[in-house]
Coordinates of C-alpha atoms and ligand atoms in Angstrom, one line a residue:
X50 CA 85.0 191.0 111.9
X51 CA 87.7 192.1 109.3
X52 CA 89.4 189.0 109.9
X53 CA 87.0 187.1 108.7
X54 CA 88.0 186.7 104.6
X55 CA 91.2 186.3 105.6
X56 CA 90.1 183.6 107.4
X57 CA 88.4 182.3 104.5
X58 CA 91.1 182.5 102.4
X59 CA 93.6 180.2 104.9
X60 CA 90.9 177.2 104.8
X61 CA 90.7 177.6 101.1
X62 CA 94.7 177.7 100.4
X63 CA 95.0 174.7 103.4
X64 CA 96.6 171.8 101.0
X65 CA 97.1 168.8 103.1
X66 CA 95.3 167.6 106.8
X67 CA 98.2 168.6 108.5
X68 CA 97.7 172.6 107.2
X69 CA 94.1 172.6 107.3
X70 CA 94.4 171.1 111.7
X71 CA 96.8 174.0 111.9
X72 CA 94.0 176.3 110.7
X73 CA 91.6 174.9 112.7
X74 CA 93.7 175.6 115.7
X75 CA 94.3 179.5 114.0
X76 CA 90.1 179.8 114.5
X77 CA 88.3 177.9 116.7
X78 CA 91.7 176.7 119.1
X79 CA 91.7 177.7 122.9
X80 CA 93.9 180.4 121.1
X81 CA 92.4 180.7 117.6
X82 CA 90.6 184.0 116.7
X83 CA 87.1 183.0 117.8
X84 CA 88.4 182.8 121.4
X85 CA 89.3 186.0 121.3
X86 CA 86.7 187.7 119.8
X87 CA 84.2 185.7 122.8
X88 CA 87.1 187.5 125.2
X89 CA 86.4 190.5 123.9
X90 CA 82.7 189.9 124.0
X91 CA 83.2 189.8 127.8
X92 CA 84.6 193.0 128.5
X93 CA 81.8 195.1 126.5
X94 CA 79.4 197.2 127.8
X95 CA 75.8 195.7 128.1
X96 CA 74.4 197.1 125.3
X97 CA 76.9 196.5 122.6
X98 CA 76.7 192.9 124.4
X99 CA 74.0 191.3 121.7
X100 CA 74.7 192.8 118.2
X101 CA 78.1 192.2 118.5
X102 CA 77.9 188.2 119.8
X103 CA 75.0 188.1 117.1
X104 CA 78.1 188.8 114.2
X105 CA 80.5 186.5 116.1
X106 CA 78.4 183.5 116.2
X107 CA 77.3 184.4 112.2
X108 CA 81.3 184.4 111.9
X109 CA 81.8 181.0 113.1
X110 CA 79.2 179.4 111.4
X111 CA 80.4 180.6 108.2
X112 CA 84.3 179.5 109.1
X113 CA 83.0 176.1 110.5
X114 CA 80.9 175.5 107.3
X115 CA 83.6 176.6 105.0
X116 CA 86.0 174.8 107.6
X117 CA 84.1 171.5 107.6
X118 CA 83.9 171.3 103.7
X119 CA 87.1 171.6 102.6
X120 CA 88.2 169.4 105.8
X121 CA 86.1 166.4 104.5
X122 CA 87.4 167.2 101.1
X123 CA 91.0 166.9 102.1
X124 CA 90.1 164.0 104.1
X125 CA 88.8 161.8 101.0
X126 CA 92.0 163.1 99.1
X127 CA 93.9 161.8 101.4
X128 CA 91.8 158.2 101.6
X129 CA 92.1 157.9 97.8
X130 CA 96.4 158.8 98.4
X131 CA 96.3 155.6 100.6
X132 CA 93.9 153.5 98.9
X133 CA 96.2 153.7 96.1
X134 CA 99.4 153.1 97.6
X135 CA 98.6 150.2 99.7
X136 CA 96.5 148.2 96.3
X137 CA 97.9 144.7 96.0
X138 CA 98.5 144.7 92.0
X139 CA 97.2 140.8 91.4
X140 CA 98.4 140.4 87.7
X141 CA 102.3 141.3 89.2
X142 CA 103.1 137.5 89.5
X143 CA 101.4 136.4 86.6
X144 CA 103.9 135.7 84.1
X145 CA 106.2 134.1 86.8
X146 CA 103.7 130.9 88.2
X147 CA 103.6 129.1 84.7
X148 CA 101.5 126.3 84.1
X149 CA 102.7 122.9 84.5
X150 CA 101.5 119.8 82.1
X151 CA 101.5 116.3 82.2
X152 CA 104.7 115.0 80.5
X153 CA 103.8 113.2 77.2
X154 CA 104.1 109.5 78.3
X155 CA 102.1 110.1 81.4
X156 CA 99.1 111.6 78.9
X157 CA 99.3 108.9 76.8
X158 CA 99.6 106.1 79.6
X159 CA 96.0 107.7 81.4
X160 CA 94.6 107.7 77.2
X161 CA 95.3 104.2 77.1
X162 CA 94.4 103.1 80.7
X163 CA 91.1 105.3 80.8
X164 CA 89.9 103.6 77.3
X165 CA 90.8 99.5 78.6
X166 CA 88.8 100.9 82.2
X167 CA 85.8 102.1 80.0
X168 CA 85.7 98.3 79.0
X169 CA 85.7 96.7 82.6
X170 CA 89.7 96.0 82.6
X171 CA 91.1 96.3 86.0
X172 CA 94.5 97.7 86.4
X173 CA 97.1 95.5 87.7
X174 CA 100.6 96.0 89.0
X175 CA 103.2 94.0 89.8
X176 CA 107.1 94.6 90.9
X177 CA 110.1 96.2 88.5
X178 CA 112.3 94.2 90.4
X179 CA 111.3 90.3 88.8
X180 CA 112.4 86.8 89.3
X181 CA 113.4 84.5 85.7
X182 CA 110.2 82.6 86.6
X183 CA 107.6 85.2 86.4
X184 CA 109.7 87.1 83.6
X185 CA 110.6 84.3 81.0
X186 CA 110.0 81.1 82.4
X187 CA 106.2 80.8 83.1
X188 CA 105.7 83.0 80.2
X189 CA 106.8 80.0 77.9
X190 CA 110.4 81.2 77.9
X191 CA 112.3 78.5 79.3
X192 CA 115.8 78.7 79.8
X193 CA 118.3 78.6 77.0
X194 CA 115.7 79.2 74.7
X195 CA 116.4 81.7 71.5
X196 CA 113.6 84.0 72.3
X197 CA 115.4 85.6 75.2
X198 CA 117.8 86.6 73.1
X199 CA 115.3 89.0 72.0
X200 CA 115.4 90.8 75.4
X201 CA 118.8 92.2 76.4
X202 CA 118.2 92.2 80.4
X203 CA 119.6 94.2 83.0
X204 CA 121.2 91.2 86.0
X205 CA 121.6 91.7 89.7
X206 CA 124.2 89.1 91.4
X207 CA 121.3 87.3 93.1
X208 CA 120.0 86.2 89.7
X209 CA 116.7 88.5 90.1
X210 CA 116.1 91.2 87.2
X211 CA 114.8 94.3 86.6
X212 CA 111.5 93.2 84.2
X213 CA 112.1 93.5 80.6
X214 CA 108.9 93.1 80.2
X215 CA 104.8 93.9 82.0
X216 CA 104.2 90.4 80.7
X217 CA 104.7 89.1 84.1
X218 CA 102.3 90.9 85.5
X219 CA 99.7 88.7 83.8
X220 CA 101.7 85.6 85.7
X221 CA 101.2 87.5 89.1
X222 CA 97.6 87.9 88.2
X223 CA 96.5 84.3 87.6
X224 CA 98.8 82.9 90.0
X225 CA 96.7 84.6 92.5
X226 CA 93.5 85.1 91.1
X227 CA 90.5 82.2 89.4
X228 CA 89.1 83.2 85.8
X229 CA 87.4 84.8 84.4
X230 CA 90.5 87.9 84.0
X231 CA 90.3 90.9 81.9
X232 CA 93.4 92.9 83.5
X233 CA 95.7 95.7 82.2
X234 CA 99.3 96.4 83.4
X235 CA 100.8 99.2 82.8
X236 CA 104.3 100.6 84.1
X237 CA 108.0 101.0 83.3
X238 CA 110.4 98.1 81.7
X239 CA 113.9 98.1 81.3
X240 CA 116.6 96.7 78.4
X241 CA 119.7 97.1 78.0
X242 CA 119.5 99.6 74.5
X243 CA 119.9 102.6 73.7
X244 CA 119.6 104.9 70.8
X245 CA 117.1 107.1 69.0
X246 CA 113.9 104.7 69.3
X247 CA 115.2 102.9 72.5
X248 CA 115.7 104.1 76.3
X249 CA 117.0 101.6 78.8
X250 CA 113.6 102.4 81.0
X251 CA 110.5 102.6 79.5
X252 CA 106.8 101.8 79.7
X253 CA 104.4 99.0 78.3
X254 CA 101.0 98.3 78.9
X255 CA 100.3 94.6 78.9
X256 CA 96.9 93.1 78.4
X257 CA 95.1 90.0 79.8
X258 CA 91.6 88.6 78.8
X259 CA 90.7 84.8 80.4
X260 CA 87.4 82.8 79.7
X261 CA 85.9 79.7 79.9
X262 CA 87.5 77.1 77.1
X263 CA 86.0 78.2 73.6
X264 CA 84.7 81.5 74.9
X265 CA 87.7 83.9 73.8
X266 CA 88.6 83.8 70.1
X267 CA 91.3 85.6 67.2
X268 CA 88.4 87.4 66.3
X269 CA 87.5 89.5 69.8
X270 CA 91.0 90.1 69.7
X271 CA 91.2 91.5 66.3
X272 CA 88.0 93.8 67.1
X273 CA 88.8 95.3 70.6
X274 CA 92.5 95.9 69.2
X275 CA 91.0 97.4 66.3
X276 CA 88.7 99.4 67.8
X277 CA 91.3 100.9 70.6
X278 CA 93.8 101.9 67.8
X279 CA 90.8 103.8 66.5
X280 CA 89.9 105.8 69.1
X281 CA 94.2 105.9 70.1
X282 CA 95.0 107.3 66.8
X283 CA 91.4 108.3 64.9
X284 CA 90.6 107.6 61.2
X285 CA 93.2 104.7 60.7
X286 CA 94.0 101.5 59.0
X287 CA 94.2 98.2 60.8
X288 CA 96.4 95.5 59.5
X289 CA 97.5 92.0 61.6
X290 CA 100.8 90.2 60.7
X291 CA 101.6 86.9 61.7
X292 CA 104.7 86.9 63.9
X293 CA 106.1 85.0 66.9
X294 CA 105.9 85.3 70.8
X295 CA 106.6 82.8 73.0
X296 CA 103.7 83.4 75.2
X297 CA 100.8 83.4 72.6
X298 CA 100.0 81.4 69.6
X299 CA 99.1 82.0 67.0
X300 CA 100.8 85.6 67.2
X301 CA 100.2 88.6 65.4
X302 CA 102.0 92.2 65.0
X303 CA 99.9 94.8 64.4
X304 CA 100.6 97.9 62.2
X305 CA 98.5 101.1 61.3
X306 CA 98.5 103.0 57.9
X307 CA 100.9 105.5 58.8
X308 CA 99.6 108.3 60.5
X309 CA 102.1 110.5 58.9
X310 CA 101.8 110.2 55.1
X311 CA 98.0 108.3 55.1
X312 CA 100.1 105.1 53.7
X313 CA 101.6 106.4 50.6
X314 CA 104.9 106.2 52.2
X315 CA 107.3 108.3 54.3
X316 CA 110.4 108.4 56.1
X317 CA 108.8 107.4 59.4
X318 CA 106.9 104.6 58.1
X319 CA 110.6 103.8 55.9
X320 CA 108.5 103.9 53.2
X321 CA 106.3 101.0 53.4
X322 CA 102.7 102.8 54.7
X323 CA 102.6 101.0 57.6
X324 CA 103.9 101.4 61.4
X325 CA 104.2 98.7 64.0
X326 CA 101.9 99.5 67.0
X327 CA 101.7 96.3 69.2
X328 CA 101.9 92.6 69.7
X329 CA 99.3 90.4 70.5
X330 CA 97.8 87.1 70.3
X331 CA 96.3 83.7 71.8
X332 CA 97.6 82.7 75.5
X333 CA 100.0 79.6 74.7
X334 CA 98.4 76.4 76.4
X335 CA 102.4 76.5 78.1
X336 CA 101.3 79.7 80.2
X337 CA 98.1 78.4 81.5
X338 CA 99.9 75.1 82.2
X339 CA 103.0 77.5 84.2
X340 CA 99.9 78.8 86.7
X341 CA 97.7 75.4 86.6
X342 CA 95.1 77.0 84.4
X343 CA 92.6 74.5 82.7
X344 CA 89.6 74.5 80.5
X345 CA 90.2 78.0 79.7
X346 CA 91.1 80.3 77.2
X347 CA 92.4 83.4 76.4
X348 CA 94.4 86.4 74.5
X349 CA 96.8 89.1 75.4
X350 CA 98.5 92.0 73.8
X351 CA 101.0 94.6 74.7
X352 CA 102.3 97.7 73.4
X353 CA 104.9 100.6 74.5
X354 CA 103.4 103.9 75.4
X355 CA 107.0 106.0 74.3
X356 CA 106.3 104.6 70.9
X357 CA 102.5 105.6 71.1
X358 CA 103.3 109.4 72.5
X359 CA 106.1 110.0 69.7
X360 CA 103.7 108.9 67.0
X361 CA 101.0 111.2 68.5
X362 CA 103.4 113.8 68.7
X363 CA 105.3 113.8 66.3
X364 CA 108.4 113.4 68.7
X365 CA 111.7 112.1 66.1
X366 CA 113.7 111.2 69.3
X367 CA 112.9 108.9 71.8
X368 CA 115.4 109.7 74.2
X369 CA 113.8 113.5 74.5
X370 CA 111.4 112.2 76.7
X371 CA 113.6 111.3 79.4
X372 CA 116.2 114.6 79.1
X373 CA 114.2 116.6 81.5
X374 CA 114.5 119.5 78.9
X375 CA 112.1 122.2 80.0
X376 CA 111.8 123.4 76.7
X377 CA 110.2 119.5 75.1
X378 CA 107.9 119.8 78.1
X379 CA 106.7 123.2 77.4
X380 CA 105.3 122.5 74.2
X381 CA 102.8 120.3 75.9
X382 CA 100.9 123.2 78.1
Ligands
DAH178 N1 106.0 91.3 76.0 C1 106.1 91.7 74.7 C2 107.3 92.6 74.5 O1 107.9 92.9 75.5 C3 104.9 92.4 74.2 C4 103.8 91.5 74.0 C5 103.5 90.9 72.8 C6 103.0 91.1 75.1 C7 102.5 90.0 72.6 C8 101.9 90.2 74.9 C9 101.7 89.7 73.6 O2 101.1 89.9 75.9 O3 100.6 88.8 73.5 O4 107.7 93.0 73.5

């Protein structure tokens, strides 16, 4: 069959799966040109009959190998076109889901409350909303007296407050609870101040530890206290000061060598070496009287988490915390 390279040629030069189905239907289709050729087979004499069906069925074995080749190679092509074009590309959104952090006073609250847990402190909390007698009053803070004047506090018409304090937390605590109590409250507090190292609402942890009479001293004070700074704030200096709180006596402040200059004196520390970290001391026999404590003993402390997270930080303004500035909170990823 002349035909026959020709033939060849068309499956070779067929370029897509539409070309090479037209092909097929050129050769092997009810009118392709092995038809034919079987047509013609038909109408020739009996002896031509053999040799010349023997060349058309060599024909179109050759055309359906050559056929079926490049048809399985055009197929795969064309599997490979799609595969590509319908790939999900997974790194597309990557630099649009950014990663989200905890904001710095929450860090440092979970620091603080995971280290007081690790020593068998349960975690109180109590209302923001307070009454003067948990707030001031039971807390050796009568009324009148000059140590409120220390707390500026925000007033609602009933004569209720918004806390100034988590002290009274450690009033809810015993009121409804029998020594022995070793209890931490943390959450927000609220004064009326503002400027660059006070926001009207921020966040103290207050801490409560009641024994037996005799069995809590100064001196277990002094060591947890010391201890947690170290572990707050690392390779640090300890220092207690006596000062005053209404609630404890005797009373101490507590400082650290400055964490910025190593004590010898900086603008943060104003030059002295030291920075003021927290207040503590002995429960005042006044509070265990206000909640009809006796024969016990005990201490307490409390400290405000802003002022720990701009010291670890490094943060100059406290208000930054609270300007929702996605920029601050970035930095913390
Ligand atoms: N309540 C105090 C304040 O708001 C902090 C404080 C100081 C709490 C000494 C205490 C303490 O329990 O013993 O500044």
């Amino acid at each position: 069959m002349k035909e026959k390279e020709i033939l060849l040629d068309q499956i070779a030069n067929s370029l897509s799966l539409d070309e090479i189905e037209q092909t097929r239907l050129d050769i092997f289709g009810k009118k392709g040109v092995l038809s034919a050729q079987f047509a013609t087979l038909a109408k020739l004499p009996a002896d031509e009959k053999k040799s010349f069906a023997a060349s058309v069925n060599e024909t179109r074995d050759i055309l359906q190998n050559a056929f079926d080749t490049k048809y399985a190679s055009l197929k795969s092509d064309a599997l490979d076109i799609q595969l590509k074009s319908e790939a999900i590309d997974l790194s597309l959104y990557e630099n649009i889901a950014t990663r989200g952090a905890l904001h710095p006073v929450n860090e440092t609250m979970n620091k603080i409350i995971e280290y007081f847990v690790s020593l068998d402190f349960s975690v109180e909390k109590g209302p923001m909303v307070e009454d003067d007698f948990h707030n001031f009053e039971a807390l050796n803070l009568p009324k009148h007296h000059p140590a409120r004047d220390m707390q500026d506090t925000f007033y609602f018409g009933d004569g209720s407050l918004l806390r100034t304090h988590t002290s009274p937390v450690q009033i809810r605590k015993m009121l409804s609870a029998k020594p022995p109590i070793r209890m931490i409250a943390p959450g927000a507090v609220f004064r009326r101040d503002y400027d660059i190292t006070h926001t009207p609402m921020f966040h103290q942890v207050e801490g409560l530890v009641v024994q037996g009479k005799g069995e809590v001293s100064f001196a277990n004070l002094k060591s947890i206290m010391s201890e947690f700074l170290g572990y707050m704030f690392g390779d640090i200096e300890v220092r207690f000061r006596p000062s005053f709180f209404p609630f404890t006596e005797p009373s101490a402040e507590v400082d650290i060598s400055c964490i910025f200059c190593k004590g010898d004196g900086c603008r943060v520390c104003s030059h002295t070496g030291w920075l003021e970290v927290l207040g503590c001391g002995i429960v005042d026999s006044n509070v265990f009287k206000a909640v009809e404590y006796e024969n016990v003993s005990g201490y307490a402390f409390g400290l405000g988490v802003e002022r720990f997270a701009m010291l670890l930080h490094k943060i100059p303004d406290l208000r930054s915390l609270f300007d929702g500035d996605i920029r601050l909170l970035e930095q913390f990823r």
